[in-house]
Short mmCIF file of N, CA, C and O and ligand atoms in Angstrom, two decimals:
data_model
loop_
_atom_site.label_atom_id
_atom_site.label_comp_id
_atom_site.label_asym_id
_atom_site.label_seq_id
_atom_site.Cartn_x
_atom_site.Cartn_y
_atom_site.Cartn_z
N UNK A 1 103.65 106.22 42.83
CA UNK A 1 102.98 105.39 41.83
C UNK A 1 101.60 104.95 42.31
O UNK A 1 101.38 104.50 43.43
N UNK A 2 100.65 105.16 41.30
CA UNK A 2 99.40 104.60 42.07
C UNK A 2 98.48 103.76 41.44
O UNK A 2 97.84 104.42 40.62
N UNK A 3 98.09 102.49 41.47
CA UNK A 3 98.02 101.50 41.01
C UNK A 3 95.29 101.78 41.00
O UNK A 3 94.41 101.85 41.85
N UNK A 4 95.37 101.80 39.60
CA UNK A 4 93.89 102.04 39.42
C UNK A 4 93.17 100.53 39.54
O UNK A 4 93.72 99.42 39.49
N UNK A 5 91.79 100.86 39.71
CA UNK A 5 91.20 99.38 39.57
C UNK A 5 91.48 98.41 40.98
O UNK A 5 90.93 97.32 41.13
N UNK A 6 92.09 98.79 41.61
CA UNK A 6 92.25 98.23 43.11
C UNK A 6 91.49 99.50 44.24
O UNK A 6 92.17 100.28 44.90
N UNK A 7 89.90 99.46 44.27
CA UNK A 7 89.91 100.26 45.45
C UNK A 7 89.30 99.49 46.36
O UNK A 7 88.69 99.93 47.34
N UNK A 8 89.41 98.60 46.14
CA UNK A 8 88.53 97.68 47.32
C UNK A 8 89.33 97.34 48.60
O UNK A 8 90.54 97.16 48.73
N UNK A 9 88.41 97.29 49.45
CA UNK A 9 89.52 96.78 50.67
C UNK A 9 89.11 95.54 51.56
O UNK A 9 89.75 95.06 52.50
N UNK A 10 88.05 95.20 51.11
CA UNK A 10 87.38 94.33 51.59
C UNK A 10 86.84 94.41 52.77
O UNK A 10 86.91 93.42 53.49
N UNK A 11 86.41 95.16 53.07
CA UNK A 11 84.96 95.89 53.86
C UNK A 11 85.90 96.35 55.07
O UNK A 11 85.34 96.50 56.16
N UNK A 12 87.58 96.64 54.96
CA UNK A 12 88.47 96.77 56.25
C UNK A 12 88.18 98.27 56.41
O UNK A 12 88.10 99.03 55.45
N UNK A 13 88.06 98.57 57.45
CA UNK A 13 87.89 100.21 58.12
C UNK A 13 89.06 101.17 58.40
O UNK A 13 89.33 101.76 59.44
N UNK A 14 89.72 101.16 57.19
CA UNK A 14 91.10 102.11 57.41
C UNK A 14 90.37 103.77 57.80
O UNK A 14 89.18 104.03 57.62
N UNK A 15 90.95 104.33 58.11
CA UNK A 15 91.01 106.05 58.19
C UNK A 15 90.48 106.73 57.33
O UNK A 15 91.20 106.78 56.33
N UNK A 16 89.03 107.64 57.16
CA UNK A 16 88.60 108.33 56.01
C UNK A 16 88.96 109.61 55.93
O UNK A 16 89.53 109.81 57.01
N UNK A 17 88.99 110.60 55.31
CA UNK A 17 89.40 111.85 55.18
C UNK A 17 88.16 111.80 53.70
O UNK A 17 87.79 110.95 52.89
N UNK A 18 87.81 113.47 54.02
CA UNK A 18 86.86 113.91 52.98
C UNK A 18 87.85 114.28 51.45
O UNK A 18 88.97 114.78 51.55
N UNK A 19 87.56 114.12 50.82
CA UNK A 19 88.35 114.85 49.63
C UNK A 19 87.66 116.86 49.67
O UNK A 19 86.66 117.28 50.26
N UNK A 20 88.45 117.48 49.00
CA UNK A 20 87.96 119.23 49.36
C UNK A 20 87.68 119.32 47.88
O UNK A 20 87.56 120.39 47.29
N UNK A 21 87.62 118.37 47.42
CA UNK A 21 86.98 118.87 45.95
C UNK A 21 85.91 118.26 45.73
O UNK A 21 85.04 118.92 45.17
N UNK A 22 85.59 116.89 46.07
CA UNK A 22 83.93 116.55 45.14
C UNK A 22 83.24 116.03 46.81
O UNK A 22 82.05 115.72 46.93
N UNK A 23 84.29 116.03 48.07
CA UNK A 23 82.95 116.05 48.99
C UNK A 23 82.78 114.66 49.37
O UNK A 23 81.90 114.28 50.14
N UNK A 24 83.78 113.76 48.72
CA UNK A 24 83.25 112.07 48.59
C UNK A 24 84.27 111.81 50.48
O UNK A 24 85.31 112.33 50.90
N UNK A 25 83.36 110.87 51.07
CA UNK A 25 85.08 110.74 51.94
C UNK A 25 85.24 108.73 51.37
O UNK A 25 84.61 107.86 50.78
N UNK A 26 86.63 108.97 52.12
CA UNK A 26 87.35 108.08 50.79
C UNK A 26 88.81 107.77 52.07
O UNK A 26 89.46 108.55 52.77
N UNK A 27 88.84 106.33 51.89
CA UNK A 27 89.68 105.66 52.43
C UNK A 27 91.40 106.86 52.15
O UNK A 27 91.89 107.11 51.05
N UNK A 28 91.86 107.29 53.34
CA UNK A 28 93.02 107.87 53.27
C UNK A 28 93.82 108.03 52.77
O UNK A 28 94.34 109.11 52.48
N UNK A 29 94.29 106.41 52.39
CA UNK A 29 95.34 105.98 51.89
C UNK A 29 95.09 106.11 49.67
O UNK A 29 95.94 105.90 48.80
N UNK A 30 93.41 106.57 49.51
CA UNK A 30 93.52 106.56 48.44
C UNK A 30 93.79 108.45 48.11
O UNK A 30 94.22 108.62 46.97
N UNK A 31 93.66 109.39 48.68
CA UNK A 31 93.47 110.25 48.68
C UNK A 31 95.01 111.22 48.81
O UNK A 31 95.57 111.23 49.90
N UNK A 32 95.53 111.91 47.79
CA UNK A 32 96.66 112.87 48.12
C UNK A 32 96.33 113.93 49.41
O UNK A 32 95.34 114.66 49.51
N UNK A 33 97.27 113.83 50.19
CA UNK A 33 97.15 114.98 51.43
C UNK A 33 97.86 116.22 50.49
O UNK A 33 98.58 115.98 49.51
N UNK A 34 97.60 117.28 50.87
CA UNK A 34 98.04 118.39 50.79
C UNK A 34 98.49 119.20 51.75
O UNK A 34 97.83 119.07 52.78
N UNK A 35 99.40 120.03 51.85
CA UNK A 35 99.77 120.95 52.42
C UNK A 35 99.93 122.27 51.71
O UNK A 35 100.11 122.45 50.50
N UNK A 36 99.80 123.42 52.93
CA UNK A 36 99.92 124.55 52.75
C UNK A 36 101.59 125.27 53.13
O UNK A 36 102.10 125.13 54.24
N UNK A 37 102.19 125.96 52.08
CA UNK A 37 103.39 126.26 52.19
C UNK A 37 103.45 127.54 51.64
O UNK A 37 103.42 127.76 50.43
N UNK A 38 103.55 128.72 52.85
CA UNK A 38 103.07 130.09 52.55
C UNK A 38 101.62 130.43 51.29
O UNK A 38 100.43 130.46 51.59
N UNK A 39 102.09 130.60 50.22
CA UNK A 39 100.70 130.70 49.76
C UNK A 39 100.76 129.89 48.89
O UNK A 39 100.22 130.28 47.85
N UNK A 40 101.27 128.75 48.84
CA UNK A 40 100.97 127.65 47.62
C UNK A 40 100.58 126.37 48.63
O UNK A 40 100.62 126.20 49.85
N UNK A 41 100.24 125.64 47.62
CA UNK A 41 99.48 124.71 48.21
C UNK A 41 100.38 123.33 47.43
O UNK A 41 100.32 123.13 46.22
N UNK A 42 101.10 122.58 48.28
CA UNK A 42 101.60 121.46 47.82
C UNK A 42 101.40 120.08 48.15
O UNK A 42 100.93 119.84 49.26
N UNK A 43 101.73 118.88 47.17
CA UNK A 43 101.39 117.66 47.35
C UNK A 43 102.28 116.99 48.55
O UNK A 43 103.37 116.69 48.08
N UNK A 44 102.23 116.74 49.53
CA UNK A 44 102.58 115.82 50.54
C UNK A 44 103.26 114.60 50.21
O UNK A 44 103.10 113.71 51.03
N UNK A 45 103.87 114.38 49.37
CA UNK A 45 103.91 113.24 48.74
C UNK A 45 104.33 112.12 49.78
O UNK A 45 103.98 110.99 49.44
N UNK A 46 105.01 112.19 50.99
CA UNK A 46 105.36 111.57 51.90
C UNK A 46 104.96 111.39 52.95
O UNK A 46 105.56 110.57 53.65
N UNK A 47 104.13 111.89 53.33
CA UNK A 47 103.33 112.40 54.16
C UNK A 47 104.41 112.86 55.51
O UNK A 47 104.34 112.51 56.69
N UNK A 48 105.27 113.64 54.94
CA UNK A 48 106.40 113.81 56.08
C UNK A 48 106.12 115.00 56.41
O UNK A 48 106.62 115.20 57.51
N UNK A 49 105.27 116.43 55.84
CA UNK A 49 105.23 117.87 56.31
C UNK A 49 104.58 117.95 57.11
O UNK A 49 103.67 117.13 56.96
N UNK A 50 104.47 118.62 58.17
CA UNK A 50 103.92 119.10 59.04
C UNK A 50 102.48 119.96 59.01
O UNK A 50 102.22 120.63 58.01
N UNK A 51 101.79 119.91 59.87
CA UNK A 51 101.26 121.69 60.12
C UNK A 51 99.43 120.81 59.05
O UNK A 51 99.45 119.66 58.61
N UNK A 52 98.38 121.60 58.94
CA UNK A 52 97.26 121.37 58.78
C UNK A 52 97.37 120.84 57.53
O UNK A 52 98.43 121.03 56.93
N UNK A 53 96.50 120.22 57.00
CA UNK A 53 96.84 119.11 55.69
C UNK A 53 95.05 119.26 55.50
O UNK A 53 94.15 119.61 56.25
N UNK A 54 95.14 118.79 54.02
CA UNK A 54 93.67 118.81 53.22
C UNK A 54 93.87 117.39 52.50
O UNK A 54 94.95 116.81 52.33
N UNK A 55 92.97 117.09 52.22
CA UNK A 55 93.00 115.90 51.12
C UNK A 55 91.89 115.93 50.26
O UNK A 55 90.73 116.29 50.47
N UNK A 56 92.84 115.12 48.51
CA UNK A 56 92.34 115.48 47.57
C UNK A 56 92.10 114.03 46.80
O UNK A 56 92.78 113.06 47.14
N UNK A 57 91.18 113.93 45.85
CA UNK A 57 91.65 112.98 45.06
C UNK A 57 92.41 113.06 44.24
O UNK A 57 92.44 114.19 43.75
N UNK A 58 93.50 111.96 43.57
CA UNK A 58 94.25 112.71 43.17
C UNK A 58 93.78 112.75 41.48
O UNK A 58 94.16 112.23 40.43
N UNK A 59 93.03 113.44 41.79
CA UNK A 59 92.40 113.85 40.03
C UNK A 59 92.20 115.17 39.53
O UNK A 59 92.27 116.21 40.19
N UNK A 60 91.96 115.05 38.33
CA UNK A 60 92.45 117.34 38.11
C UNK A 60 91.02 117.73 38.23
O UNK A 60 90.82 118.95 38.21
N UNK A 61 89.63 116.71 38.37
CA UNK A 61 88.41 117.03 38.73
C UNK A 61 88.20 117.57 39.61
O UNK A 61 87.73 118.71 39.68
N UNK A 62 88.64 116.55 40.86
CA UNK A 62 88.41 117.24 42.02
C UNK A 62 89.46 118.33 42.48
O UNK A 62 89.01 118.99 43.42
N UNK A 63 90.64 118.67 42.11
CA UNK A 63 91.12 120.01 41.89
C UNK A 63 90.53 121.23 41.53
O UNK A 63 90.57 122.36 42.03
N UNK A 64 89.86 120.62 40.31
CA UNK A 64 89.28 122.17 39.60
C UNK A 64 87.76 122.15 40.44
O UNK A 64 87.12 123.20 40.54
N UNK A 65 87.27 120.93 41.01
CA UNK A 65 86.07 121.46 42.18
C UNK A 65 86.17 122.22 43.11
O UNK A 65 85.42 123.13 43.47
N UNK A 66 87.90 121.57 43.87
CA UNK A 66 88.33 122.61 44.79
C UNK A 66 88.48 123.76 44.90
O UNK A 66 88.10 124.38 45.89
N UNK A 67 89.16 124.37 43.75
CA UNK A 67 89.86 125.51 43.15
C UNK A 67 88.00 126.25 43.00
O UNK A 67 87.74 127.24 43.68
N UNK A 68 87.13 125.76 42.25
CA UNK A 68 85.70 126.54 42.39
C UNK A 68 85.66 126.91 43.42
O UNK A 68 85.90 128.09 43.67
N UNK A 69 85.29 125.92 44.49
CA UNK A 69 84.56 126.06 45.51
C UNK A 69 85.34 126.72 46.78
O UNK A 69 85.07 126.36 47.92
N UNK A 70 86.23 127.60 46.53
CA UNK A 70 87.59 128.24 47.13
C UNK A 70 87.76 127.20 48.34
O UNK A 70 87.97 127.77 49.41
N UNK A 71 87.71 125.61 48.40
CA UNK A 71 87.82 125.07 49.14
C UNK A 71 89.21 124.66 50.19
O UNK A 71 89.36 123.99 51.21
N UNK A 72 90.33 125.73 49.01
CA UNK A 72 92.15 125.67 49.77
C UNK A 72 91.96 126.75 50.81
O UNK A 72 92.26 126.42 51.96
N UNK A 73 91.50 128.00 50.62
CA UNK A 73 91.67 128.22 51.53
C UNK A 73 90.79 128.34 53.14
O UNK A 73 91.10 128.68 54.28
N UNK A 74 89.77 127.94 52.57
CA UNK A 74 88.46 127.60 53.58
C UNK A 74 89.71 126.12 54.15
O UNK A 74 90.51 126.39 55.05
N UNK A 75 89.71 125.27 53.77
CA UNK A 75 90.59 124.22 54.47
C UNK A 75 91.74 124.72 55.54
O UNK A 75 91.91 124.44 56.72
N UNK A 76 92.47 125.57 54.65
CA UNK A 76 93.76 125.93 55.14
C UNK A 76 93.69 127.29 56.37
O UNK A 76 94.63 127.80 56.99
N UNK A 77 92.23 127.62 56.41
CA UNK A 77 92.12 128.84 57.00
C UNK A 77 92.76 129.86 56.76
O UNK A 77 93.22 130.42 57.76
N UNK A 78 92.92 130.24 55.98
CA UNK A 78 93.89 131.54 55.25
C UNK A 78 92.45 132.33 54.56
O UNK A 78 91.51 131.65 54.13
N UNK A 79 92.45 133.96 54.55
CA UNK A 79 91.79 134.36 53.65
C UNK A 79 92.17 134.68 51.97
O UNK A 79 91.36 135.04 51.12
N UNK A 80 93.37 134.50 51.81
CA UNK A 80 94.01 134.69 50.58
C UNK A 80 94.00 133.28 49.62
O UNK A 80 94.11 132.10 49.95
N UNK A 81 93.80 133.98 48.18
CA UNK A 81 93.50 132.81 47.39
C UNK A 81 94.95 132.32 47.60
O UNK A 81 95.80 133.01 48.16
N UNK A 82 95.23 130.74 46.97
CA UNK A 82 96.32 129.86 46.94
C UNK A 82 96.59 129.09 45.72
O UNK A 82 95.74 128.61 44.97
N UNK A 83 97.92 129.04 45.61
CA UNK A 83 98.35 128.50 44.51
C UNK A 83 98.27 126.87 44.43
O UNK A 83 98.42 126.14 45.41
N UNK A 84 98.05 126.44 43.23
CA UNK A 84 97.48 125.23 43.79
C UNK A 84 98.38 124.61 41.96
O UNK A 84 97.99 123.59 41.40
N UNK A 85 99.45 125.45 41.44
CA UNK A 85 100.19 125.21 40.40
C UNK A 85 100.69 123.67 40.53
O UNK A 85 100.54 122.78 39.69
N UNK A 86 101.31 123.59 41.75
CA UNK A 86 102.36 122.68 42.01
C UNK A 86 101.30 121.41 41.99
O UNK A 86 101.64 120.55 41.17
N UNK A 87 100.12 121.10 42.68
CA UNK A 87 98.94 119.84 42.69
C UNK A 87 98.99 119.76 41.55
O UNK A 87 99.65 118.83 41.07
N UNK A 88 98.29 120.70 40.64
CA UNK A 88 98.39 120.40 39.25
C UNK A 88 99.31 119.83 38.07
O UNK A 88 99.05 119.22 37.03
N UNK A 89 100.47 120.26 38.66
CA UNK A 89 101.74 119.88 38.19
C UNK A 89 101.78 118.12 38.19
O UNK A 89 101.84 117.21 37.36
N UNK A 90 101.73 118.24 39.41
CA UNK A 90 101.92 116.66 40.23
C UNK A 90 100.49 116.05 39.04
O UNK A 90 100.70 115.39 38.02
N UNK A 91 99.32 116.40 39.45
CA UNK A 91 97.99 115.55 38.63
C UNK A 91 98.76 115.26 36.81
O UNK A 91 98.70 114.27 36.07
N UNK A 92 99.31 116.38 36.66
CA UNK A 92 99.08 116.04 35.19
C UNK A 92 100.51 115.09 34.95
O UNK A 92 100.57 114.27 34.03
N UNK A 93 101.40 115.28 35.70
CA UNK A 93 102.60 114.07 35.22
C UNK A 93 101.52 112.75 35.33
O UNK A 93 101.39 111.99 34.37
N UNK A 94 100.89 112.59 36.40
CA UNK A 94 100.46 111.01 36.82
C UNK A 94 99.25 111.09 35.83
O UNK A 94 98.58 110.07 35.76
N UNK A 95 98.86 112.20 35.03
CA UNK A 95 97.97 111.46 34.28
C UNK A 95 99.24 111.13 32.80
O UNK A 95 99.41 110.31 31.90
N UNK A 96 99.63 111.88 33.13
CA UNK A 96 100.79 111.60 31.84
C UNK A 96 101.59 110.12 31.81
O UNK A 96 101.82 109.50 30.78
N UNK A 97 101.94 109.70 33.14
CA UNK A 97 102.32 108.31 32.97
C UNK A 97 101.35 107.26 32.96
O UNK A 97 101.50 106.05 32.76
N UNK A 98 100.15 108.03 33.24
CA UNK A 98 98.72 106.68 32.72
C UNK A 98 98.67 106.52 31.16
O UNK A 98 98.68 105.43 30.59
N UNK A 99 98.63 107.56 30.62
CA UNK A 99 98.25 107.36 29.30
C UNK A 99 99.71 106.54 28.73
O UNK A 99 99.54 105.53 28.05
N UNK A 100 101.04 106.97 29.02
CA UNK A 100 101.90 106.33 28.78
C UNK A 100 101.64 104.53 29.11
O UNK A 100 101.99 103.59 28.40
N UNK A 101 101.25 104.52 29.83
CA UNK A 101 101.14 102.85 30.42
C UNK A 101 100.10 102.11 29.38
O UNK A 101 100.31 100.97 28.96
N UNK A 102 98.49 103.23 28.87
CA UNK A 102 97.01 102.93 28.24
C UNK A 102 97.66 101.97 26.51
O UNK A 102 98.05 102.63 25.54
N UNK A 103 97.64 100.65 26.52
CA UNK A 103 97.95 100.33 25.40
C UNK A 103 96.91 100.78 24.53
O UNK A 103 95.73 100.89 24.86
N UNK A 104 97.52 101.12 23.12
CA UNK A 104 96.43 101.35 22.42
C UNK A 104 96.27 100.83 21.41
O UNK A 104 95.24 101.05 20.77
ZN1 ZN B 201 87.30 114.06 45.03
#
């Protein structure tokens, strides 16, 4: 669950990681890690997998920047493109329970 409108931290210096889609770097903890799992590319949601990790925002923007800028597998060091179904999957439920939440 991820709570919008709270990105402030009050000037505290947590851990940055770049996002691989728009390039911004961005407090850790706001950012989905990713992993690579043979040739798909999945959301970390726990941060319990192992092995080289990317981070994303978790927005279908900076996805589809990524996905341009063949930035999965430049991250992941692989020369083969990667499936990146399953992120997407994941982006569009959580935009799906935003709009569910958006009174209108
Ligand atoms: Zn981004």
């Amino acid at each position: 669950m991820r709570r919008h409108g709270k990105l402030e931290y009050g000037g505290q210096a947590g851990p940055q990681r770049t996002c691989v889609g728009c390039r911004v770097r961005t407090a850790k903890s706001e950012l989905l890690r990713l992993v690579r799992v043979e040739d798909h590319v999945v959301p970390d949601l726990r941060g319990r997998l192992s092995g080289r990790g990317a981070s994303l925002h978790p927005a279908m923007s900076c996805l589809e920047l990524a996905e341009r800028r063949r930035a999965f597998p430049r991250a992941f060091r692989v020369p083969g493109p990667l499936d990146v179904s399953r992120v997407r999957a994941h982006l569009d439920r959580e935009d799906h329970e935003m709009s569910c939440r958006t009174p209108s």
